[in-house]
PDB file of C-alpha atoms and ligand atoms in Angstrom:
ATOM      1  CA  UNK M   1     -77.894  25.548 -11.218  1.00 80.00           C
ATOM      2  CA  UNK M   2     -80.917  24.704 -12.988  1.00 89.00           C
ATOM      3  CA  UNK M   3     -83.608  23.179 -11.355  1.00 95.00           C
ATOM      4  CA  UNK M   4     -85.298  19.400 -12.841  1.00 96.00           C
ATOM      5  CA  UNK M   5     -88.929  19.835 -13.322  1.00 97.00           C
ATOM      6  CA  UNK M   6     -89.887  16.698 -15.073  1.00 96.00           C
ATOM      7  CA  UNK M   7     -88.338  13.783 -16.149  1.00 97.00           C
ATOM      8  CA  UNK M   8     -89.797  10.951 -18.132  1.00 98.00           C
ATOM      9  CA  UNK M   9     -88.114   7.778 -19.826  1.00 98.00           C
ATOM     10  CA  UNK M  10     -89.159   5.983 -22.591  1.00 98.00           C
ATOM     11  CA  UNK M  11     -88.096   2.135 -23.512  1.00 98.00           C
ATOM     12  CA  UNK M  12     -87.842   2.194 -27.593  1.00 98.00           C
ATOM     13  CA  UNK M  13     -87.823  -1.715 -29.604  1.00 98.00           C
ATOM     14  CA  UNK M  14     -85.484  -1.948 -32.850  1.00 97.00           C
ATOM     15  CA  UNK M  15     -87.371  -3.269 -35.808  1.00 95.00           C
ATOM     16  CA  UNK M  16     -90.914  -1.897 -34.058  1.00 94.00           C
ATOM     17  CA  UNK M  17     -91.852   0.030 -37.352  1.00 94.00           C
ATOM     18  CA  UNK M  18     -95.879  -0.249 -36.133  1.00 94.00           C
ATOM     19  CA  UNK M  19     -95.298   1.740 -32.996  1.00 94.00           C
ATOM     20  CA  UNK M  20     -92.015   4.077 -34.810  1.00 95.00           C
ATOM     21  CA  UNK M  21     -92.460   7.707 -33.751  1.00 96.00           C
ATOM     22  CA  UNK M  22     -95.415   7.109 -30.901  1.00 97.00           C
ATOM     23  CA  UNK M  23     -92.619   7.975 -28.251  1.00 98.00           C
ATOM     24  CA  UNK M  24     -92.112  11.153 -30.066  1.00 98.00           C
ATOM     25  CA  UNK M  25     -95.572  11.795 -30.425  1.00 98.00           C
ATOM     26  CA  UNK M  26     -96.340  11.053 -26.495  1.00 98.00           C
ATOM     27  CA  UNK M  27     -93.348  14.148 -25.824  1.00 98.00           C
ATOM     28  CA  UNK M  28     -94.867  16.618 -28.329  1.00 98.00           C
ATOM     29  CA  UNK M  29     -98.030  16.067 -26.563  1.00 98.00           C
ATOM     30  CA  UNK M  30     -96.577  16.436 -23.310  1.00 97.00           C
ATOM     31  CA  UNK M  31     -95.122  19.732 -24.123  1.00 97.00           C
ATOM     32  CA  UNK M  32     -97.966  21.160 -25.446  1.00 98.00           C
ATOM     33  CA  UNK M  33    -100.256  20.827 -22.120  1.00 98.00           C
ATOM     34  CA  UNK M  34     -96.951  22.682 -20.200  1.00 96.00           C
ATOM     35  CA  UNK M  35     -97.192  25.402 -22.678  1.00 95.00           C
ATOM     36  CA  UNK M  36     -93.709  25.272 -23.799  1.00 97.00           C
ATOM     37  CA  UNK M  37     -92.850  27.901 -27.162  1.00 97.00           C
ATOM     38  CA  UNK M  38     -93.951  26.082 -30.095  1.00 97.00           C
ATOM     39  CA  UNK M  39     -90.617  26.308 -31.712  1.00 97.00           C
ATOM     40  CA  UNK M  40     -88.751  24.567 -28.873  1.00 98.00           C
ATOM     41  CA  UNK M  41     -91.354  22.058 -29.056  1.00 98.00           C
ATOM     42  CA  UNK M  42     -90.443  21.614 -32.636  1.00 98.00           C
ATOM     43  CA  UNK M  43     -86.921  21.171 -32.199  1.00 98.00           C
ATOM     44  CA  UNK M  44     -87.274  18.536 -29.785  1.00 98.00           C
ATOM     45  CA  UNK M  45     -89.674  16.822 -31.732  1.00 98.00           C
ATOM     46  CA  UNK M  46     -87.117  16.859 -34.714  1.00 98.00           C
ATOM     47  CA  UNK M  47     -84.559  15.334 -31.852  1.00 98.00           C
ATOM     48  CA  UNK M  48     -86.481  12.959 -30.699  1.00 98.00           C
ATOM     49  CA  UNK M  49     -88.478  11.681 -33.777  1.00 98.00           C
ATOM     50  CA  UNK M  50     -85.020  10.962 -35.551  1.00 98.00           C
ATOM     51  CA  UNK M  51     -83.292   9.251 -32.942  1.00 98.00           C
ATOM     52  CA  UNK M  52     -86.379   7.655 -32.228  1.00 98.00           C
ATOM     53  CA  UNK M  53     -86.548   6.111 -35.942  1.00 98.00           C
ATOM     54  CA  UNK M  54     -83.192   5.130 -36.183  1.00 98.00           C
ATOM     55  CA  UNK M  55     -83.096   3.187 -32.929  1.00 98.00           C
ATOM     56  CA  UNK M  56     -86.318   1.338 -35.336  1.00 98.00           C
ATOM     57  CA  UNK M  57     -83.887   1.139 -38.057  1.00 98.00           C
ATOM     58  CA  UNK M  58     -80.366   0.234 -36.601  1.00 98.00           C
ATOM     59  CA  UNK M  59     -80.659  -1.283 -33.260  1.00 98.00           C
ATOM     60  CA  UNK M  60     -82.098  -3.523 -30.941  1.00 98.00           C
ATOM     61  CA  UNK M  61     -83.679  -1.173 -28.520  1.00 98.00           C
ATOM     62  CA  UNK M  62     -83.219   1.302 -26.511  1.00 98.00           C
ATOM     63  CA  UNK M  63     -84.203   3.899 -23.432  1.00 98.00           C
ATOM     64  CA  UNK M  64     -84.987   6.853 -23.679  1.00 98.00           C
ATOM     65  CA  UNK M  65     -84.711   9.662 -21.131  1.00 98.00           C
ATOM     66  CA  UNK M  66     -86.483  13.123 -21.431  1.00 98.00           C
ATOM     67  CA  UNK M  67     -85.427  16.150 -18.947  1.00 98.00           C
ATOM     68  CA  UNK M  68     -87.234  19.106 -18.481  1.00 98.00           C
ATOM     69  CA  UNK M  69     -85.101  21.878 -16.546  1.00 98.00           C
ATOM     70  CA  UNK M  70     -86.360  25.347 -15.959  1.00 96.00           C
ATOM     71  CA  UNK M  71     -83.577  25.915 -18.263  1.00 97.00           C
ATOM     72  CA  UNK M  72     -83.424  23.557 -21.093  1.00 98.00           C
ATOM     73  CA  UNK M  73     -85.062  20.219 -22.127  1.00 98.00           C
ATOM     74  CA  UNK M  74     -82.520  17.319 -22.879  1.00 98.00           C
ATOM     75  CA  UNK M  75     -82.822  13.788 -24.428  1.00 98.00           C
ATOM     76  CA  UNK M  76     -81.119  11.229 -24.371  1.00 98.00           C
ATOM     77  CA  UNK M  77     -81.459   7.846 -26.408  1.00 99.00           C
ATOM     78  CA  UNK M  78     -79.077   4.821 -25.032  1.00 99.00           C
ATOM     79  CA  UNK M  79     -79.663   1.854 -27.212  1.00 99.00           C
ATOM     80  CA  UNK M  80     -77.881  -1.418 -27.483  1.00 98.00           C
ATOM     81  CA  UNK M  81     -77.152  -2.241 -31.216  1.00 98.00           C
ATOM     82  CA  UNK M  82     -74.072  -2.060 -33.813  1.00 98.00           C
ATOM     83  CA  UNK M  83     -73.030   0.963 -33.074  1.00 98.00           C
ATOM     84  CA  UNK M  84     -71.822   2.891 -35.800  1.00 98.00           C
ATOM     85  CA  UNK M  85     -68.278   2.248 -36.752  1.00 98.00           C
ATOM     86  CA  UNK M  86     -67.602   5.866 -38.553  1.00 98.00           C
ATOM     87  CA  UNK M  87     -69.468   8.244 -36.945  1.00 98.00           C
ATOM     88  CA  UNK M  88     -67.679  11.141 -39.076  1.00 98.00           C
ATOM     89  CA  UNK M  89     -69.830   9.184 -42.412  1.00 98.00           C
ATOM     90  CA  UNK M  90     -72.551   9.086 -40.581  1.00 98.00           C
ATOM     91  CA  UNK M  91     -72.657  12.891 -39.751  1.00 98.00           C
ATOM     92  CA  UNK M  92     -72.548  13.426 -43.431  1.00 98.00           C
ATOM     93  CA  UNK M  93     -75.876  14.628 -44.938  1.00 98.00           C
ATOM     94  CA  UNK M  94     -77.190  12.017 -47.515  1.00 98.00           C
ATOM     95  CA  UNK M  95     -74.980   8.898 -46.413  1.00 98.00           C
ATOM     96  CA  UNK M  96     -76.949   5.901 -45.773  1.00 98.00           C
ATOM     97  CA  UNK M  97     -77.050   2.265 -44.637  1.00 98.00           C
ATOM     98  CA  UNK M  98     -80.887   1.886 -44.906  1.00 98.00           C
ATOM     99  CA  UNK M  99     -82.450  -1.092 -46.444  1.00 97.00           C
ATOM    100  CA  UNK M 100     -84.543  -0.397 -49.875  1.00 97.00           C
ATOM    101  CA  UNK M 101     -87.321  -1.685 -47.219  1.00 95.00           C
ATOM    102  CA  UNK M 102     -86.536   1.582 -45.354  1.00 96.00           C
ATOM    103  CA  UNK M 103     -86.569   3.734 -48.155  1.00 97.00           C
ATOM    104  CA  UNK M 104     -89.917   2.559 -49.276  1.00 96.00           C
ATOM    105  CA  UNK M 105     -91.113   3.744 -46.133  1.00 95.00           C
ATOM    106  CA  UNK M 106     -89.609   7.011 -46.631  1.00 95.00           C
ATOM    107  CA  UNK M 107     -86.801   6.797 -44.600  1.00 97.00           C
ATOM    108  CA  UNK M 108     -82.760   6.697 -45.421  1.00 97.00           C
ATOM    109  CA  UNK M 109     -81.980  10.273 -46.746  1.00 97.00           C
ATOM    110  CA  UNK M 110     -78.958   9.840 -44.482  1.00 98.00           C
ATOM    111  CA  UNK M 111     -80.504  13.284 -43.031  1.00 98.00           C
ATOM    112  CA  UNK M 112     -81.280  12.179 -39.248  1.00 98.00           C
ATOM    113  CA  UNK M 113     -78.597  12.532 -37.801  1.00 98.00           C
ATOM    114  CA  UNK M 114     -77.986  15.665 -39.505  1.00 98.00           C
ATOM    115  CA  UNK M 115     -80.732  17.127 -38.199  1.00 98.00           C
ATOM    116  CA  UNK M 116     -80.481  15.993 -34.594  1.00 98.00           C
ATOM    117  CA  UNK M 117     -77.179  18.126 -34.316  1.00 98.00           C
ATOM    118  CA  UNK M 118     -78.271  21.000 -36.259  1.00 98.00           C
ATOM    119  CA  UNK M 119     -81.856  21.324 -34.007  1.00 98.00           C
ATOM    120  CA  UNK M 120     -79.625  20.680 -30.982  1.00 98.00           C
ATOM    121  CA  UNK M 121     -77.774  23.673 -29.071  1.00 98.00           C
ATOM    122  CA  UNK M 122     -75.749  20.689 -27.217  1.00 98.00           C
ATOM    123  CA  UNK M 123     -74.928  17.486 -29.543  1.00 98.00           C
ATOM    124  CA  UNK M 124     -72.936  14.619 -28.411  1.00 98.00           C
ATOM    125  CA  UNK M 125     -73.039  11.342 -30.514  1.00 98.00           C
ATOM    126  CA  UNK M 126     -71.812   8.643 -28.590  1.00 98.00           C
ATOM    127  CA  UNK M 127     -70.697   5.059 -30.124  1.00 98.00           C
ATOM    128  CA  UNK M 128     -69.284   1.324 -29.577  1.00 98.00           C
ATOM    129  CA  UNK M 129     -69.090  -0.909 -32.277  1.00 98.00           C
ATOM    130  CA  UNK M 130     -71.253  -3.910 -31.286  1.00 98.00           C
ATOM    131  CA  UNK M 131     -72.396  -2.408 -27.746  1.00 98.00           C
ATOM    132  CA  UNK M 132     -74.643   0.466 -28.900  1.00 98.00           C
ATOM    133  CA  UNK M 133     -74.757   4.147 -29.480  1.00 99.00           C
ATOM    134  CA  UNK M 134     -76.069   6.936 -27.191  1.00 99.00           C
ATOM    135  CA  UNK M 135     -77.217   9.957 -28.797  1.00 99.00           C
ATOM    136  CA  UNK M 136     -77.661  13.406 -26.580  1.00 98.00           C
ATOM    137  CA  UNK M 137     -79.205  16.365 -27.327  1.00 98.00           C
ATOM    138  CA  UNK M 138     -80.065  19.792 -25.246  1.00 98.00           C
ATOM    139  CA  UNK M 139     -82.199  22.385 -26.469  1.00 98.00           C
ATOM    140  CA  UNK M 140     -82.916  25.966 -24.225  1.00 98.00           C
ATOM    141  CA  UNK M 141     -85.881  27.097 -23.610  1.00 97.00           C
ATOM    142  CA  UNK M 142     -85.055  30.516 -24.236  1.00 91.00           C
ATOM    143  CA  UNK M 143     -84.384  29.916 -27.977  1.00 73.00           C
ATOM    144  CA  UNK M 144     -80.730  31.269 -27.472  1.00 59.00           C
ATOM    145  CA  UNK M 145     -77.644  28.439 -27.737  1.00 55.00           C
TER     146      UNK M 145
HETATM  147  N1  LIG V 201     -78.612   4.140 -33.430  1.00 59.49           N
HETATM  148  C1  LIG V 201     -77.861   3.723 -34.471  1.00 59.49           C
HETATM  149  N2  LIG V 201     -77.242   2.522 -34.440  1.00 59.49           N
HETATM  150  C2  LIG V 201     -76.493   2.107 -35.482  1.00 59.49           C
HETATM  151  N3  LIG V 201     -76.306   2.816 -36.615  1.00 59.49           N
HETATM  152  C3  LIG V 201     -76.886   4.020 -36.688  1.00 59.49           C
HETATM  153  C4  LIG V 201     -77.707   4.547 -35.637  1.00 59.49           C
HETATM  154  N4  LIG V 201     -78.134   5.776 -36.007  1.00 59.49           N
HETATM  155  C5  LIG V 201     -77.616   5.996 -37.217  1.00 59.49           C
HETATM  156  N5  LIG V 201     -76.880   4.972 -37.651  1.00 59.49           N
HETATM  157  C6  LIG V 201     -76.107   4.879 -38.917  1.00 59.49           C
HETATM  158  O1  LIG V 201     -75.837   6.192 -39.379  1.00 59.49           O
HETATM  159  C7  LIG V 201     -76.418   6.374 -40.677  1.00 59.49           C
HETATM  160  C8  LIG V 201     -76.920   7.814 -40.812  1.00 59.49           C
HETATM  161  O2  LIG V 201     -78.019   8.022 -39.898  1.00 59.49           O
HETATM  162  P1  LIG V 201     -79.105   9.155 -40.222  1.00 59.49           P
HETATM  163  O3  LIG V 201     -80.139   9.125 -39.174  1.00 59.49           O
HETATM  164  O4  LIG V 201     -78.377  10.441 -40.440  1.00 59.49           O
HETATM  165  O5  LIG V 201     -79.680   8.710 -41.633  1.00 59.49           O
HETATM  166  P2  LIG V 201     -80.647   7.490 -41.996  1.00 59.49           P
HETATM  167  O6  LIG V 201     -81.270   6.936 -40.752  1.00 59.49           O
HETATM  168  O7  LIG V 201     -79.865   6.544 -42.819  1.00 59.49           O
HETATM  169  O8  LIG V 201     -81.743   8.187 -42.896  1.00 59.49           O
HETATM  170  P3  LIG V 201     -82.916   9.176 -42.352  1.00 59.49           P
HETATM  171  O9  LIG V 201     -82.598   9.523 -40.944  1.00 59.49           O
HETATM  172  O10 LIG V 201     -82.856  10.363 -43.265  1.00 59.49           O
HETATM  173  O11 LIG V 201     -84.181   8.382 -42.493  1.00 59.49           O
HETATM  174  C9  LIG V 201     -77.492   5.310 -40.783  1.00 59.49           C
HETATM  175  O12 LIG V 201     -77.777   4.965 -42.123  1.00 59.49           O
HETATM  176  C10 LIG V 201     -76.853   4.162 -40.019  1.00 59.49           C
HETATM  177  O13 LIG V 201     -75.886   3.493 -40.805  1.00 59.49           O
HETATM  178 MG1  LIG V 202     -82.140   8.277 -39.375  1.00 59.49          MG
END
């Protein structure tokens, strides 16, 4: 069994574009002062940064929950919102819903998503139309799956 070390949630607002990515921010900062490997560190910014942004984008708001095991770090972002009604599209690199508002802004490559999973070594993408979506992500400390 691993053993919990920290734990720290996080309560994310839909539409906040002003304070998008300061959650994100506040983790990589975090990890940093604990010394965790750079490249971890990385990854879970990635994670959290893009699941982060599209809770801005997409949904109403959200928690977010960050473990830190002796084993792994996990997060988790819960939010209340649409959902997403084909979650197999949305996996897709380069598929989109974002507003040409977004895009201005940079965002809406339809690569998020992507990303979370492929900076992940545990995905799970969670999702009920008009309830919300719950995205989970686990990433070892050792570097190894
Ligand atoms: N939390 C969410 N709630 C509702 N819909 C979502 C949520 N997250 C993603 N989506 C839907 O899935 C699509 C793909 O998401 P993804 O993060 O991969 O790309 P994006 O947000 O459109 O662009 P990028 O992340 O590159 O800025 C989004 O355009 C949106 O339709
Ligand atoms: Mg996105």
């Amino acid at each position: 069994m691993s053993e919990e070390l920290l734990s720290r949630s996080f309560t994310l607002r839909g539409r906040d574009f002003d304070k998008g990515g300061e959650t994100s921010t506040e983790i990589k900062t975090l990890l940093k002062k604990l010394e965790i490997d750079p490249q971890v560190i990385r990854r879970v910014v990635v994670v959290s940064f893009e699941a982060e942004m599209n809770v801005v984008m997409y949904a109403k708001e959200a928690t977010l929950t960050f473990v830190l095991t002796d084993d792994d770090i996990s997060i988790e972002v819960a939010d209340r919102g649409p959902g997403i009604p084909d979650t197999k599209l949305a996996m897709e690199e380069g598929w989109s819903t974002a507003t040409d508002e977004m895009r201005e802004m940079g965002f809406g490559f339809g690569m998020g998503l992507p990303n979370i999973k492929r900076h992940s070594d545990f995905f799970d993408l969670h999702t009920e139309v008009g309830v919300g979506t719950t995205v989970t992500s686990r990433i070892m400390l050792d570097g190894r799956g």
